[in-house]
Amino acid sequence: MGPLWLLALIAGLSLFGFAIGRWKSVALAREGRQPMAARPAHYGSFVLVWTAIPAVIVLILLSIGRPYIADHAVRAHLPDNVLADETNLSLAIANVEQVANGLKTVTPDEMQNIKIGVVTARSVFAKHGVPLAGDVEPYQLAAAISLNAIRATLSDITDVTVSLVTALCLVFAFIRIKPRLRARTAVERVILVLLILASSVAVLTTIGIVLSMLFQALHFFSMVSPANFFLGTVWDPRFAAAGSQESGQFGFLPLAWGTLFISFFAMLVAVPVGLFSAIYMSEYASSRVRSVAKPLLEILAGIPTIVYGFFALTTVGPAIRDYVAVPFGLGTSGNNVITAGLVMGIMLIPYVSSLSDDIITAVPRALRDGSLGLGATRSETVKQVVLPAALPGIVGAILLAASRAIGETMIVVLAAGVAANMSLNPFTEMTTITVKIVNQLTGDLEFTSPQTLVAFALGITLFVATLALNVLALTIVRKYREQYE
Amino acid sequence: MSSSPAPFQTIRTPDASPRPTKIHADGVKVIYGTKQALHGVSIDIGEKSVTAFIGPSGCGKSTFLRCINRMNDTIVGARVEGKITLDGEDIYNTDLDVVELRARVGMVFQKPNPFPKSIFDNVAYGPRIHGLAKSKADLEEIVVTSLQKASLYNEVKDRLQEPGTGLSGGQQQRLCIARAIAVSPEVILMDEPCSALDPIATAKVEELIDELRTNYTIVIVTHSMQQAARVSQRTAFFHLGHLVEEGPTDHIFTNPLEQRTQDYITGRFG
């Protein structure tokens, strides 16, 4: 049986455990000698949990341990000269694995032929569709045979152990069902552990991502000095041929400038449009208009950014080039900062408007009434009372949108190009940090050269920048929350 | 209720020496969507006096109060019928600017609702939007006088730049009254102004209402019969969207003519 079958077995027995556990508790309750400490479903879940969890843990432990034992068995058959060659050891073991896989396909007759040397193992394997790099050495054959045998044994052991554990736990849990058993607390404790595990996944992943980026970035900074990276004004990583000592220039500033410049134009579009639409939605629109327009606006947030990229590439970019840039002599490229900023700004409108709308709507009605009751017009009320009260929250929304703008990649590639320029003219090609990360990490990679490792340095810089923005946004939003609770 | 066949008759007792009428309402009906909240209320409210509206929750007293400065306009689906005049001028006339009306008829709400601005800016808000102050010194004078009239000045004079939301509940409510006074209204509507305050703060606000009566026409909605008795000259009793009885306060509380008024003020229902 494979692990999938074992899991199915565990699942089946657990469900069975739930059914009989529930049945037993109902029966006990009917006897009525003692009041039951929990509901029937809790006793069922108690048996289910007790059946499934130990079995799954045993299965996981065995699955982790098996490769080590198999590896050990292979090494026992390898000759000393192979074992001594540290660098190619893993390759040798992989070769044995390959042979072992091939052996599974051959018939007993063919096996006999291979053993007495009438045919080569390689030709037999090739016939069955298992290609080998070279001829099979006798020691490899022996190791492969023993590997297969060990694997089969281990698989059997796993099957038996897991089945036994499952069945024993099932019986044990079933016997434990008594009226005074606090099944509810036990089950709830298990659920609590599950909840904790689920939330730690996100936290641990974040830590893992940061650490993996950090080590690669430190590796990069051991080759290129941080001063050259953070203060360099030329981005020219030069994918040098392997072995060449030319390292290229990794100036971060053009990318940072491009990112900020494009984000600036994006925010220039998104903030006023988003904010005005939020004000309209929350203060002026009738509920009927609002119920149609708000979802429509939010659909914008669901469009994949690559689609915005097409729009920029085929429509906005050429239009700006033909009607603005060329006539005024400002540039000749359909790829430019303005296009990227405009289209990205449109993409960000729903982020700004939807969040701000919620925040503006949350401003207490009493404040509006107070202002209107003093004879202020609606517009005065919005400008002087509602917006100032909602301002911290709106700033939070804008900062969230800004961190989206900084992290955006697809629109920039298609709308602003990939050339790292540092210019004040928004009609030139420019590019951003994320685009360059993609650039450096596509193609045939070798994680030892600064050309690839620079991506991690860029990544962690970007991570820190957006994290700072998000923390700022959250702090502001939290402060806002306290004001009205 | 709304289909009661007999026309409803309000029992009225006039004052011994009637004041000039400031607000006159005639057959005011309010419909929220499909629910009728007021079934034709007619009343005359005298100048420079305090009129109290009492009645059980949901009787329509707050609804009627909000008609007087057209705050019901801000509620989606609310419809007002009938006629209300302020100094003989129809306030539901389409020519009338509602903003101007609300400057003449100020309002203080149930829950103190200072703006999240400084104490000074809270009071200066109305004068600023209506352009009542010609200079900075002018504005400062208006703010100080209004705070004095609301008997709050001595408590806050050293911290006018601190946020109004940092004051205690009673101080906040007096700040809201100062804010309303700063626009120099003719009428001040108060919607249960003391329901969120402790007894000491309530006493201060009541004292203040009594002082304000010399210059302003005040209409107050209250759930407290004692409060109505203490501060008002005339009292109107509302029940189920009808104005049941109105008359001089001492008369209503000592000698009500209508059984329901009697039951309500003696605490038999409500």
Coordinates of N, CA and C in Angstrom, one line a residue, chain A residues 287 365-378 380-381 384-385 388-389 483-484, chain B residues 66 69 71 74-75 99 102-103 105-107 109 113-117 125 129-130 179-180 183:
Chain A
S287 N -28.8 55.0 -2.5 CA -28.5 53.6 -2.2 C -28.5 52.8 -3.5
R365 N -22.7 59.3 12.2 CA -23.8 60.1 11.7 C -24.0 61.4 12.6
A366 N -23.7 61.2 13.9 CA -23.9 62.3 14.8 C -23.1 63.5 14.4
L367 N -21.9 63.2 13.9 CA -21.0 64.4 13.5 C -21.6 65.1 12.3
R368 N -22.1 64.3 11.3 CA -22.7 65.0 10.2 C -23.9 65.8 10.6
D369 N -24.8 65.2 11.5 CA -26.0 65.9 11.9 C -25.6 67.2 12.6
G370 N -24.5 67.1 13.5 CA -24.1 68.3 14.2 C -23.7 69.4 13.3
S371 N -23.0 69.0 12.2 CA -22.6 70.1 11.3 C -23.8 70.6 10.5
L372 N -24.6 69.7 10.0 CA -25.8 70.1 9.2 C -26.7 70.9 10.1
G373 N -26.9 70.6 11.3 CA -27.7 71.3 12.3 C -27.3 72.7 12.5
L374 N -26.0 73.0 12.3 CA -25.5 74.3 12.5 C -25.7 75.1 11.2
G375 N -26.3 74.5 10.2 CA -26.5 75.3 8.9 C -25.4 75.1 7.9
A376 N -24.6 74.1 8.1 CA -23.5 73.9 7.1 C -24.1 73.1 5.9
T377 N -23.6 73.4 4.7 CA -24.1 72.6 3.6 C -23.5 71.3 3.6
R378 N -23.9 70.4 2.7 CA -23.4 69.0 2.7 C -21.9 69.1 2.3
E380 N -19.8 71.6 2.8 CA -19.0 72.1 3.9 C -18.8 71.0 5.0
T381 N -19.9 70.2 5.2 CA -19.8 69.2 6.2 C -18.8 68.1 5.8
Q384 N -15.1 69.9 6.0 CA -14.6 70.4 7.3 C -14.8 69.4 8.4
V385 N -15.8 68.5 8.3 CA -16.0 67.6 9.4 C -15.7 66.1 9.0
P388 N -11.8 65.5 7.6 CA -10.8 65.5 8.7 C -11.0 64.4 9.7
A389 N -12.2 64.0 10.0 CA -12.4 62.9 10.9 C -11.9 61.6 10.3
Q483 N -10.1 56.3 17.9 CA -10.8 57.5 18.1 C -12.3 57.4 18.2
Y484 N -12.9 56.4 17.6 CA -14.4 56.3 17.7 C -14.9 55.1 18.4
Chain B
R66 N -37.4 67.3 14.7 CA -36.5 67.4 13.6 C -37.1 68.0 12.3
N69 N -36.3 72.1 12.0 CA -35.2 72.7 11.2 C -34.8 71.8 10.0
M71 N -34.3 68.7 9.7 CA -33.2 67.6 9.7 C -33.7 66.3 9.1
T74 N -32.4 65.0 5.8 CA -31.2 64.2 5.6 C -31.4 62.7 5.7
I75 N -32.7 62.3 6.0 CA -33.0 60.9 6.1 C -33.6 60.4 4.8
V99 N -30.2 75.8 4.5 CA -29.0 76.2 5.3 C -29.2 77.4 6.1
R102 N -31.4 76.5 9.1 CA -30.7 75.8 10.2 C -29.8 76.8 10.9
A103 N -29.4 77.9 10.3 CA -28.7 78.9 11.0 C -29.6 79.6 12.0
V105 N -32.4 78.1 13.3 CA -32.9 77.1 14.2 C -31.8 76.1 14.5
G106 N -31.1 76.3 15.6 CA -30.0 75.5 15.9 C -30.5 74.2 16.6
M107 N -29.6 73.2 16.7 CA -30.0 72.0 17.3 C -28.9 71.4 18.2
F109 N -28.0 67.7 20.1 CA -28.4 66.3 20.0 C -28.4 65.6 21.3
N113 N -22.0 65.5 20.5 CA -21.2 65.2 19.3 C -20.2 66.3 18.9
P114 N -19.3 66.6 19.8 CA -18.3 67.6 19.3 C -17.5 67.1 18.1
F115 N -17.1 68.0 17.3 CA -16.3 67.6 16.1 C -14.9 67.2 16.7
P116 N -14.2 66.3 16.0 CA -12.8 66.0 16.4 C -11.8 67.2 16.1
K117 N -12.2 68.3 16.6 CA -11.3 69.5 16.5 C -11.1 70.1 17.8
Y125 N -16.8 76.9 14.4 CA -17.2 76.3 13.1 C -18.4 77.0 12.5
I129 N -18.4 79.2 8.8 CA -19.1 78.9 7.6 C -20.2 79.9 7.2
H130 N -20.7 80.6 8.2 CA -21.7 81.6 7.9 C -21.1 83.0 7.7
R179 N -21.7 75.8 20.7 CA -21.5 75.7 19.3 C -22.8 76.2 18.6
A180 N -24.0 75.8 19.1 CA -25.2 76.2 18.5 C -25.5 77.7 18.8
V183 N -23.9 80.6 16.5 CA -24.4 81.0 15.2 C -25.5 82.1 15.4

